[in-house]
Coordinates of C-alpha atoms and ligand atoms in Angstrom, one line a residue:
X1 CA 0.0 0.0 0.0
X2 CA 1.7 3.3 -0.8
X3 CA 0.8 6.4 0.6
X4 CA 1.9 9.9 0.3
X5 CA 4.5 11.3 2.9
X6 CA 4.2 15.4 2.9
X7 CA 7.5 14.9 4.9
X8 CA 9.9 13.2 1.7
X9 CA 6.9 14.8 -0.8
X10 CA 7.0 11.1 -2.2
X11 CA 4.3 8.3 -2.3
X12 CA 6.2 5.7 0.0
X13 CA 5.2 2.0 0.6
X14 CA 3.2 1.6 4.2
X15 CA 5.1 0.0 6.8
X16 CA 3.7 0.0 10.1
X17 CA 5.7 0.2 13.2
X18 CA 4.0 -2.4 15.0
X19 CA 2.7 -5.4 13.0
X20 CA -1.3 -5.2 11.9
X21 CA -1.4 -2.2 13.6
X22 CA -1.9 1.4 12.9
X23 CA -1.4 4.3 15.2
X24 CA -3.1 7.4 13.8
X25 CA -4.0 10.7 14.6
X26 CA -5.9 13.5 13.3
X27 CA -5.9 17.5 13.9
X28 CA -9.6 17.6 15.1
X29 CA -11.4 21.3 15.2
X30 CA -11.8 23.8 16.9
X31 CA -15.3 24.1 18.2
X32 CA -17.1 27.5 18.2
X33 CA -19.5 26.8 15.9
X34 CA -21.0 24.6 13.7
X35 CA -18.1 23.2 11.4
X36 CA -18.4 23.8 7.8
X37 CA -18.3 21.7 4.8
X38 CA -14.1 22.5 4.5
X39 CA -13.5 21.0 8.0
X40 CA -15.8 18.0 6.9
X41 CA -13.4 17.0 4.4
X42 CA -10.4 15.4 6.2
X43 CA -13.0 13.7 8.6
X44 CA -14.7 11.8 5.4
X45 CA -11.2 11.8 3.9
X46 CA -9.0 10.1 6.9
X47 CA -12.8 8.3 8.3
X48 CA -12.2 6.5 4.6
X49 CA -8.3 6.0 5.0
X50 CA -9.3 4.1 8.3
X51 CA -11.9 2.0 7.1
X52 CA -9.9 0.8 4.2
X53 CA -6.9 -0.5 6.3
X54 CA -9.6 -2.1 8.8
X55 CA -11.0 -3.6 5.5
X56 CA -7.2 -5.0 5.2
X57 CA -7.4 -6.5 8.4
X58 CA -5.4 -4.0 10.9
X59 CA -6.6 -2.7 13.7
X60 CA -6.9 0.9 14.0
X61 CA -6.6 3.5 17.1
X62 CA -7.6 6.4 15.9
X63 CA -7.5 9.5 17.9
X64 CA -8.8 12.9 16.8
X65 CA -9.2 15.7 19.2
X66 CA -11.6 18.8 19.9
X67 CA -9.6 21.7 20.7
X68 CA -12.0 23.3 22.9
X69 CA -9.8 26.3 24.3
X70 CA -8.9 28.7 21.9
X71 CA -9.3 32.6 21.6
X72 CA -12.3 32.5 19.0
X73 CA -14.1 30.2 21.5
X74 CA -14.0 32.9 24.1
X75 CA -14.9 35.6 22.4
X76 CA -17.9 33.7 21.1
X77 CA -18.9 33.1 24.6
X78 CA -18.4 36.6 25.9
X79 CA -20.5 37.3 22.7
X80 CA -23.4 34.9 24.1
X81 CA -22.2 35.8 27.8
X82 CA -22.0 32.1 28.8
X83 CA -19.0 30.3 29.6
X84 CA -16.4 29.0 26.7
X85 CA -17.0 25.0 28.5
X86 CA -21.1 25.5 26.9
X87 CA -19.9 26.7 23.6
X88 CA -17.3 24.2 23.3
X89 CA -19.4 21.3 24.6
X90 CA -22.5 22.6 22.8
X91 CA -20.5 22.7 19.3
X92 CA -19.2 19.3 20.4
X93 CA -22.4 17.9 20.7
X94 CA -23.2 19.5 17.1
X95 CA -20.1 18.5 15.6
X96 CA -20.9 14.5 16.5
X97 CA -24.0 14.8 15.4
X98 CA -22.8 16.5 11.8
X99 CA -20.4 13.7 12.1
X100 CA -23.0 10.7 12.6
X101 CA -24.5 12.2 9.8
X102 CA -21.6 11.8 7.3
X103 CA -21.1 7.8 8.9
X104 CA -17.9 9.2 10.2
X105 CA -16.8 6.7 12.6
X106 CA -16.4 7.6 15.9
X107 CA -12.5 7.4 16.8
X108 CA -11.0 5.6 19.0
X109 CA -10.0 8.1 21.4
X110 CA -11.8 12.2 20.7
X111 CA -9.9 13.8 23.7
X112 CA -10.7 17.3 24.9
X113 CA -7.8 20.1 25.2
X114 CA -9.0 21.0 28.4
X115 CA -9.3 17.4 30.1
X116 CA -5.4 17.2 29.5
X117 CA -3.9 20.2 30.6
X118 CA -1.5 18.2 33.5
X119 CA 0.1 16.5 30.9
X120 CA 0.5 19.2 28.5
X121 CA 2.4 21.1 31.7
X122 CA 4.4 18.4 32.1
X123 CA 5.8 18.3 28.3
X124 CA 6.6 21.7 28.5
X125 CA 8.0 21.4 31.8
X126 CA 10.3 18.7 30.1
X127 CA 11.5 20.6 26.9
X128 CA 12.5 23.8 29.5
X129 CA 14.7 21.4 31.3
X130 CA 15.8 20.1 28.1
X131 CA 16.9 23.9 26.6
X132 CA 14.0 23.4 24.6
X133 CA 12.1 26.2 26.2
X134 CA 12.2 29.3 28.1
X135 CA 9.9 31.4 30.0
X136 CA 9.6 35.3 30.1
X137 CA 6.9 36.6 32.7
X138 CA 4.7 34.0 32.7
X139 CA 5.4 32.8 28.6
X140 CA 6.8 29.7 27.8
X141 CA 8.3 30.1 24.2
X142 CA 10.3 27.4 22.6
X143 CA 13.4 28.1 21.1
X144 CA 13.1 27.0 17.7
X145 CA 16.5 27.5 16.7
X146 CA 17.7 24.8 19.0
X147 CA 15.7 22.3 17.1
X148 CA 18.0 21.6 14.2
X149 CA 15.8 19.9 12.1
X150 CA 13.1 22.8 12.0
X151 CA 11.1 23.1 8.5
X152 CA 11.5 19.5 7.4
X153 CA 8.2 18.8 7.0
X154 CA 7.2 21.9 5.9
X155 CA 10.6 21.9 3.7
X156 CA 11.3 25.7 4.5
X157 CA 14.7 27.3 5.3
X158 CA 15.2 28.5 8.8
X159 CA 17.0 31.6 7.5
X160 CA 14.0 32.4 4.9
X161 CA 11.6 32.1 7.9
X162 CA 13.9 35.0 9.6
X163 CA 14.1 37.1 7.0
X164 CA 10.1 37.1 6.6
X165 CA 9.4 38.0 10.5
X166 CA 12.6 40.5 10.3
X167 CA 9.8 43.1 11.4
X168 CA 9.5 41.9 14.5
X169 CA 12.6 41.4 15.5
X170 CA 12.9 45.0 14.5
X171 CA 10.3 46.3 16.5
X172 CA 11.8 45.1 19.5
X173 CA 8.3 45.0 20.0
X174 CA 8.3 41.3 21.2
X175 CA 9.9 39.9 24.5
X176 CA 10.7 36.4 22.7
X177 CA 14.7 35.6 22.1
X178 CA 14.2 35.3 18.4
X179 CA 11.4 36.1 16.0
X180 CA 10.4 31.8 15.1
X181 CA 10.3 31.5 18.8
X182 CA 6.6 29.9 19.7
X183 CA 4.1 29.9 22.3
X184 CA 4.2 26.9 24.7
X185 CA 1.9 28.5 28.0
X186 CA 0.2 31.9 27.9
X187 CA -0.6 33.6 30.9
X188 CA -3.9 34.1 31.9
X189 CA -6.2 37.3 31.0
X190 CA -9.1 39.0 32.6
X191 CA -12.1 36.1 32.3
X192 CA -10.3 33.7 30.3
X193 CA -10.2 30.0 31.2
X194 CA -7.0 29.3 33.2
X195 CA -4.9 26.1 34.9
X196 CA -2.5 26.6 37.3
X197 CA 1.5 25.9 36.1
X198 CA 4.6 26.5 37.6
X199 CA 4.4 29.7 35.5
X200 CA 1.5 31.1 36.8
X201 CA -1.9 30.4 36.1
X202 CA -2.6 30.4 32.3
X203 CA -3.5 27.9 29.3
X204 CA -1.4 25.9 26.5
X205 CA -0.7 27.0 23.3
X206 CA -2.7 25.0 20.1
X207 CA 0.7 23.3 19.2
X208 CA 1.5 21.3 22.2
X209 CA -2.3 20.2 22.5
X210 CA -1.6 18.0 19.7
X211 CA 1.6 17.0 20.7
X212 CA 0.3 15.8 24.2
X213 CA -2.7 13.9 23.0
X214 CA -1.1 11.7 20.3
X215 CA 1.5 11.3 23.1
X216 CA -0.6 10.1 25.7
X217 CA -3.5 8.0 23.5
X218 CA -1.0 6.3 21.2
X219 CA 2.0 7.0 22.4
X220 CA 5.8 8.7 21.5
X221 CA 6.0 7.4 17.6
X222 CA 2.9 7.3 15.4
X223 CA 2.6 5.9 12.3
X224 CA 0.6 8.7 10.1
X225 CA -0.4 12.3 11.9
X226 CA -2.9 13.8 9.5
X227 CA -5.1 17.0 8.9
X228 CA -6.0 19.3 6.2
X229 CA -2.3 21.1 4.5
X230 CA -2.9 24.5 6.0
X231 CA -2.2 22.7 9.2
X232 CA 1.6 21.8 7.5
X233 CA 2.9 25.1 8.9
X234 CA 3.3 26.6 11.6
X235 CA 1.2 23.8 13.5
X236 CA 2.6 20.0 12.7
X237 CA 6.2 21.9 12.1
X238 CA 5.7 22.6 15.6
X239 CA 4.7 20.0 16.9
X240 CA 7.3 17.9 15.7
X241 CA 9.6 20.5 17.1
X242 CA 8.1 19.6 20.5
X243 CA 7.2 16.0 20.4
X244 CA 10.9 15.1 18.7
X245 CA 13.0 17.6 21.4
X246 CA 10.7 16.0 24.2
X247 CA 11.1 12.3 23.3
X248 CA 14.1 12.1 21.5
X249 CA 12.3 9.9 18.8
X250 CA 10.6 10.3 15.4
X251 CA 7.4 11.4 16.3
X252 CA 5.2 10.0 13.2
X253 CA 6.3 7.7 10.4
X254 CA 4.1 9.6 7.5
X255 CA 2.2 13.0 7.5
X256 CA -0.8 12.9 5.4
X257 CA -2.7 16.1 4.5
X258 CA -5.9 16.8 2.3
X259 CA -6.2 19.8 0.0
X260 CA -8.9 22.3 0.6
X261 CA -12.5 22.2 -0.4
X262 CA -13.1 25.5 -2.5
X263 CA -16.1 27.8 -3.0
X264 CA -15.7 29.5 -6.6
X265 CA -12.0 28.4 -6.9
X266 CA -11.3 30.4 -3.2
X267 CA -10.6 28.7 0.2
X268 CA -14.0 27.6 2.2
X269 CA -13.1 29.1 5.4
X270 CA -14.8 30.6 8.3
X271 CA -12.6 34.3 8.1
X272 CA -13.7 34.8 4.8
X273 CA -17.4 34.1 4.8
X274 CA -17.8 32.3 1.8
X275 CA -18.8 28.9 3.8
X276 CA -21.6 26.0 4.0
X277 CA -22.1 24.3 7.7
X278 CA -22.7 20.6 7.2
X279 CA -25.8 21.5 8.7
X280 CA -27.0 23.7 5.7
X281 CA -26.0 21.1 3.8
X282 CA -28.4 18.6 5.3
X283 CA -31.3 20.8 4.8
X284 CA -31.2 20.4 1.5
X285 CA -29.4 17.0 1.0
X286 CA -28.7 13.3 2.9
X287 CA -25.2 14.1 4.4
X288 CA -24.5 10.7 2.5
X289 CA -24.4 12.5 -0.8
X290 CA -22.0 14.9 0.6
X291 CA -20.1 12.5 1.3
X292 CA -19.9 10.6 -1.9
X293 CA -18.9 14.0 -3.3
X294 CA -16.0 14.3 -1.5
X295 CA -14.9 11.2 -2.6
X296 CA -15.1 11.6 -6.0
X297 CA -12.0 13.7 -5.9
X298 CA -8.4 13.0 -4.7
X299 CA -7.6 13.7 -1.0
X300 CA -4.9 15.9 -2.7
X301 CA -6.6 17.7 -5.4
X302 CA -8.3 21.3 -4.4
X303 CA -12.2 20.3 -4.6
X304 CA -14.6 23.0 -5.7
X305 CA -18.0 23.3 -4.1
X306 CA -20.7 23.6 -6.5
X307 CA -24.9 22.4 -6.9
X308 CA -23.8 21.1 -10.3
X309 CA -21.4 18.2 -8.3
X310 CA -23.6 17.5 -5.5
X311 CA -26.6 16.8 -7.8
X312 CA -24.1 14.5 -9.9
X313 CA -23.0 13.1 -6.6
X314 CA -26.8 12.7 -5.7
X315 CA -27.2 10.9 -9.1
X316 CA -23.9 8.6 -9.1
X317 CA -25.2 7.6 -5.2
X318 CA -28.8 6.6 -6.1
X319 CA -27.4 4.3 -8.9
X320 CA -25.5 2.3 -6.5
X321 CA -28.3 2.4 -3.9
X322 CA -30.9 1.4 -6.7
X323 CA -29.1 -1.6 -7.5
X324 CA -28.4 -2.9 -3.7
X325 CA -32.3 -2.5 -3.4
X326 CA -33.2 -4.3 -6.5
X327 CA -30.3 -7.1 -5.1
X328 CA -32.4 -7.2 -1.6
X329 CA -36.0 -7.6 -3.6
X330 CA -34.2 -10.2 -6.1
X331 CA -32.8 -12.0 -2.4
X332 CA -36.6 -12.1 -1.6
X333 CA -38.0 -13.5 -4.8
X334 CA -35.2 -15.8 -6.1
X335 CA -35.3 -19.6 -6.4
X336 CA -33.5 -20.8 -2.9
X337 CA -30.4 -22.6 -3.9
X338 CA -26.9 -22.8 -4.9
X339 CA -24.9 -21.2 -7.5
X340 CA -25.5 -22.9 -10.7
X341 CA -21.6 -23.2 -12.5
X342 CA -22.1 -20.8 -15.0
X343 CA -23.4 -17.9 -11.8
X344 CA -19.8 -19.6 -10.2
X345 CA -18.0 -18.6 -13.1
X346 CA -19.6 -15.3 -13.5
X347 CA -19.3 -14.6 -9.8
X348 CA -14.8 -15.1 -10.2
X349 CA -15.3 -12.5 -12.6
X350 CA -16.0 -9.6 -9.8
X351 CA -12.7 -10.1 -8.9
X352 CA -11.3 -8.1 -11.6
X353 CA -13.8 -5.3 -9.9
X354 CA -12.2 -6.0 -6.5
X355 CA -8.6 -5.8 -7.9
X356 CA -9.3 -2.4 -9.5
X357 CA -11.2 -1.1 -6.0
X358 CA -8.4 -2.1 -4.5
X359 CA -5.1 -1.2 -6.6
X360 CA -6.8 2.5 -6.5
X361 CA -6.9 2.6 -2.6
X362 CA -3.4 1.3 -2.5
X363 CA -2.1 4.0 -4.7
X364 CA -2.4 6.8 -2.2
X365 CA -6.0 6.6 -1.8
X366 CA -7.3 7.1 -5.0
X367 CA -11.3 7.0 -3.6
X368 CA -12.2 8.5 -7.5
X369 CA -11.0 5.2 -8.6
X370 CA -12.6 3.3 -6.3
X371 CA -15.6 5.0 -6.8
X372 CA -15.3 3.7 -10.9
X373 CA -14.7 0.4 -9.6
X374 CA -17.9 0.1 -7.3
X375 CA -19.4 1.6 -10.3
X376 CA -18.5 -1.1 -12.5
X377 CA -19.8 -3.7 -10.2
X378 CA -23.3 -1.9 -9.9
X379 CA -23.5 -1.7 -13.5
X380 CA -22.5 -5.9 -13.8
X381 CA -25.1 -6.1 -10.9
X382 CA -27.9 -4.9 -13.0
X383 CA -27.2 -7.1 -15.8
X384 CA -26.1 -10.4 -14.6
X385 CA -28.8 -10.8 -11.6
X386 CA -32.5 -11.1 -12.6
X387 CA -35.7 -13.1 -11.3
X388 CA -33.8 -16.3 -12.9
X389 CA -30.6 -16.2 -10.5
X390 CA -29.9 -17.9 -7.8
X391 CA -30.7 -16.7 -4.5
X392 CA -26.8 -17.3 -3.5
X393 CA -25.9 -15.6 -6.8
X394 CA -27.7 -12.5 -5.6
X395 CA -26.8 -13.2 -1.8
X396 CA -23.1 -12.9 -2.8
X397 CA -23.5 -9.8 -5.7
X398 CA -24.9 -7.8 -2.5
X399 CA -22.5 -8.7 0.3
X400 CA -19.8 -7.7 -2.0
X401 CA -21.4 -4.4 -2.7
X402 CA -22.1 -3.6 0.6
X403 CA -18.5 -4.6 1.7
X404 CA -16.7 -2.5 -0.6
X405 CA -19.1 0.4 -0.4
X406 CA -18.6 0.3 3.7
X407 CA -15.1 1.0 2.9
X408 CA -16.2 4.6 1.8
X409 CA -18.7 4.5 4.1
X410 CA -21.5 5.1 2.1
X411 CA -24.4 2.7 3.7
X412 CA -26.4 0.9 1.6
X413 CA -28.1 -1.5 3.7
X414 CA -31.7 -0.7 4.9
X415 CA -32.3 0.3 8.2
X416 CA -34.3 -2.5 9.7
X417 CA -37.8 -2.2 10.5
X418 CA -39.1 -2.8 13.3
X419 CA -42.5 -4.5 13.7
X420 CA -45.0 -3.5 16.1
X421 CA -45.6 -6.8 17.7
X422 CA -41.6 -6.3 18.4
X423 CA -42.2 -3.0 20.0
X424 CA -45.6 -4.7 22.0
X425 CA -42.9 -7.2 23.2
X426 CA -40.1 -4.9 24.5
X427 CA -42.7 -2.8 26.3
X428 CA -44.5 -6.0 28.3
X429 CA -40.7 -6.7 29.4
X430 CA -39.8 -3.2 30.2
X431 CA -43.5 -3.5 32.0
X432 CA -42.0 -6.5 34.0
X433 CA -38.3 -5.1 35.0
X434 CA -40.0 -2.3 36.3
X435 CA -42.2 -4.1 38.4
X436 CA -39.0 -6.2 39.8
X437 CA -37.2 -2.6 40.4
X438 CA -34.7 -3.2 37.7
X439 CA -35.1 0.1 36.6
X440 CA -31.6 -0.3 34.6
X441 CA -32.8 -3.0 32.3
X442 CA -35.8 -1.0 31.9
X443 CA -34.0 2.2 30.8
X444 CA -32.0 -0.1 28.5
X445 CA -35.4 -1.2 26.8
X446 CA -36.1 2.7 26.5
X447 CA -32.9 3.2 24.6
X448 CA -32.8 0.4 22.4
X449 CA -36.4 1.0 21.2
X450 CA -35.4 4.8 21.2
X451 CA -32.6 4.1 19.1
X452 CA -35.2 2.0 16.4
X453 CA -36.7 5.3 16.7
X454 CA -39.9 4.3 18.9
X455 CA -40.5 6.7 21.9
X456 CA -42.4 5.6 25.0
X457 CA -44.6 7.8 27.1
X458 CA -45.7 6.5 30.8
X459 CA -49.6 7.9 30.8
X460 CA -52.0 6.8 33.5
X461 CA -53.8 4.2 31.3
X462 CA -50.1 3.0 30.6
X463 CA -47.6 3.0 28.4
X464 CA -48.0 4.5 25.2
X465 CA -45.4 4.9 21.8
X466 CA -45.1 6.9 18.8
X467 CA -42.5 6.8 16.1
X468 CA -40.0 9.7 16.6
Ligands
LIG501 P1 -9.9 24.2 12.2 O1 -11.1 24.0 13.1 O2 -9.8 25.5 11.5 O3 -8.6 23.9 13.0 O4 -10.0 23.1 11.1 C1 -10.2 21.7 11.3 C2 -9.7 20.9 10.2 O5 -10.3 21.3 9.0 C3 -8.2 21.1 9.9 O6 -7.6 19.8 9.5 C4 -8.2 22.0 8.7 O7 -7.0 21.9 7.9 C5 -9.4 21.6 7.9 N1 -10.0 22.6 7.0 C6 -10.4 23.8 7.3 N2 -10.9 24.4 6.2 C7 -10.8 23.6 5.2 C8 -11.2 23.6 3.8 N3 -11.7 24.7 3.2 N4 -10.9 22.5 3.1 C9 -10.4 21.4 3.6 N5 -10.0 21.3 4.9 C10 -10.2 22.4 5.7
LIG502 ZN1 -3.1 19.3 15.8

């Protein structure tokens, strides 16, 4: 499997560090709002690089963070005049959802900034014992010069970088040693969250969030650290900076980074105004389709936004859902039985659709390929199995269509109904644990029917339910 490596700019052959295993982490948002369609594209994008080495057989720990202290989340709340925990938790909350939406697994591990502030104290701590770091009144600013190997990733020249902040240096303006110099700790300000440090009370900077979590969750060396390429510099410069001066070790293996999603050929992005939510989005279409859209382009090719591309999206989409339906009604009608030897023989041949799905993903996670290769199969689908086939001939056209589409994560598989005698059933036995006091198992009826969509009202002639 090769995959590209921002760090040698070269697609290099995957080699994990630990056998069957893979060790990943992804810059997660920053929550002050509702994310937008741009920030939705490395979580379909990376949600789709996991499920594809699952789909290989390794097992993935995944962790992707909510930075949930950050300046623009406090002056939103000051805005609101509540505190920066509800915005962040209530765009948390929104973000999941957005994310359930888009069949974005959940990862392994989402920690929050502000749950791991000891440890993030303690890394610093470590890199100012180590020269790493230094402090002036009540700053920790990391000494960037000290780190030899600064700009390899982001393959700039130390003396370039110089030259470009020369006006600060200038100035005199700024109380760090030299102009690269980066935040570590910030004191803290008038009605800004703050955690106590041996540098006065105050709160992290965004770079050694990262550096901290994928520390602590997976571990000194990773195997890919990914996020969208605006994220290539300053922030994963810097946090190799930290995490290599801290543990003396290669923090991750490969750096993976998507391009942007564009609005009329510009940046999608919050500062500039020209952006969708996700929510938007799923006014006017299933989150699925957006989706699918985003996977009908290379992880590394800019992607423009436009109606023109969702409603071909929407179109490609239904195709392959059509056919997995008109598999599941063949599945109902067909003869029962075996494979007859010439469905045997034309069953091998989906290989060659298999091969092409997956000598696509190898190469760098081609998904647009991919895509051509499911569509291949739909289109063999629809003319090989008709009300003569086999039930196993149709049995097996499905499963494979629904496995390599669950690599993308687009779901074709209908949600299972539930039949009211089901629903009569679960409420006599909810009916009966309460009457024994096991009010747990009974509030585990309530959520399992609640998550078939069935909600239950206690009245005083009893328990009544209505679909949600
Ligand atoms: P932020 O909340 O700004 O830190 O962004 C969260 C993630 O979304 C990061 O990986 C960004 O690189 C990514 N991102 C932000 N805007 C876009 C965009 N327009 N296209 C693609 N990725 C984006
Ligand atoms: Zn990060």
């Amino acid at each position: 499997m090769k995959l590209y490596n921002t760090m040698s700019k070269r697609k290099e052959e995957f080699v994990p560090l630990e056998e069957g295993k893979v060790k990943m982490y992804v810059c997660g948002p920053t929550v002050y709002n509702y994310i937008h369609i741009g920030n939705a594209r490395p979580m379909i994008v990376f949600d789709t690089v996991r499920r594809y080495f699952e789909y290989k057989g390794y097992d993935v720990n995944y962790v992707s963070n909510f930075t949930d202290v950050d300046d623009k989340i406090i002056k939103k709340a000051n805005e609101e005049g509540v505190s920066a925990d509800e915005i962040s938790k209530r765009y948390i909350a929104e973000c999941k959802k957005d994310m359930q939406g888009m069949n974005v697994k959940p990862a392994t591990k989402s920690p929050l900034a502000t749950e791991e502030i000891g440890g993030m104290v303690e890394l610093v701590q470590a890199l100012v014992e180590k020269g790493f770091a230094y402090e002036k009144n009540g700053t920790v600013y990391y000494r960037t010069r000290k780190f030899a190997e600064y700009g390899k990733l982001s393959h700039k020249n130390l003396d370039d970088l110089r030259s470009g902040n020369r006006s600060l240096l200038v100035s005199g303006a700024d109380e760090k040693e030299d102009a690269l110099d980066f935040v570590l700790w910030k004191p803290k300000k008038e009605g800004e969250p703050a955690w106590e440090s041996p540098w006065g009370e105050g709160r992290p900077g965004w770079h050694i969030e990262c550096s901290e979590m994928s520390k602590k969750y997976l571990g000194e060396q990773i195997d890919i650290h990914a996020g969208g390429e605006d994220l290539i510099f300053p922030h994963h410069e810097n946090e190799i900076a930290q995490s290599e001066a801290a543990n003396g070790k290669e923090f991750s293996k490969y750096w993976m980074h998507n391009a942007f999603l564009n609005i009329d050929n510009k940046k999608m992005s919050k500062s500039l105004g020209n952006f969708f939510t996700v929510r938007e989005i799923s006014e006017k279409y299933d989150l699925q389709v957006l989706r699918f859209f985003m996977l009908s382009a290379h992880y590394r090719s800019p992607l423009n936004f436009s109606a023109e591309l969702m409603d071909a999206a929407k179109n490609g989409l239904e195709r392959i859902v059509t056919a997995a339906q008109n598999l599941r009604f063949l599945k109902e009608t067909a003869k029962a039985g075996r494979m007859s030897g010439e469905e045997t023989e034309a069953f091998a041949k989906t290989r060659g659709f298999v091969d092409m799905f997956e000598k696509a993903m190898e190469d760098d996670f081609n998904t647009a390929d991919a895509v051509a290769a499911v569509f291949e199969l739909v289109k063999y689908a629809n003319t090989t199995a008709n009300g003569e086939s086999s039930r196993e001939y149709v049995q097996k056209l499905y499963e494979l269509l629904a496995r390599l589409t669950d690599v993308l994560g687009i779901i074709v598989e209908q949600k299972e109904e539930i039949l009211d005698a089901e629903i009569e059933g679960l409420i006599a036995k909810r009916q009966a644990a309460r009457k024994e006091r096991d009010f747990a198992r009974a509030d585990e009826i309530r959520a399992e029917l609640l998550e078939k969509g069935i909600v239950l009202e206690d009245t005083r002639e009893g328990v009544k339910w209505k679909k949600a």
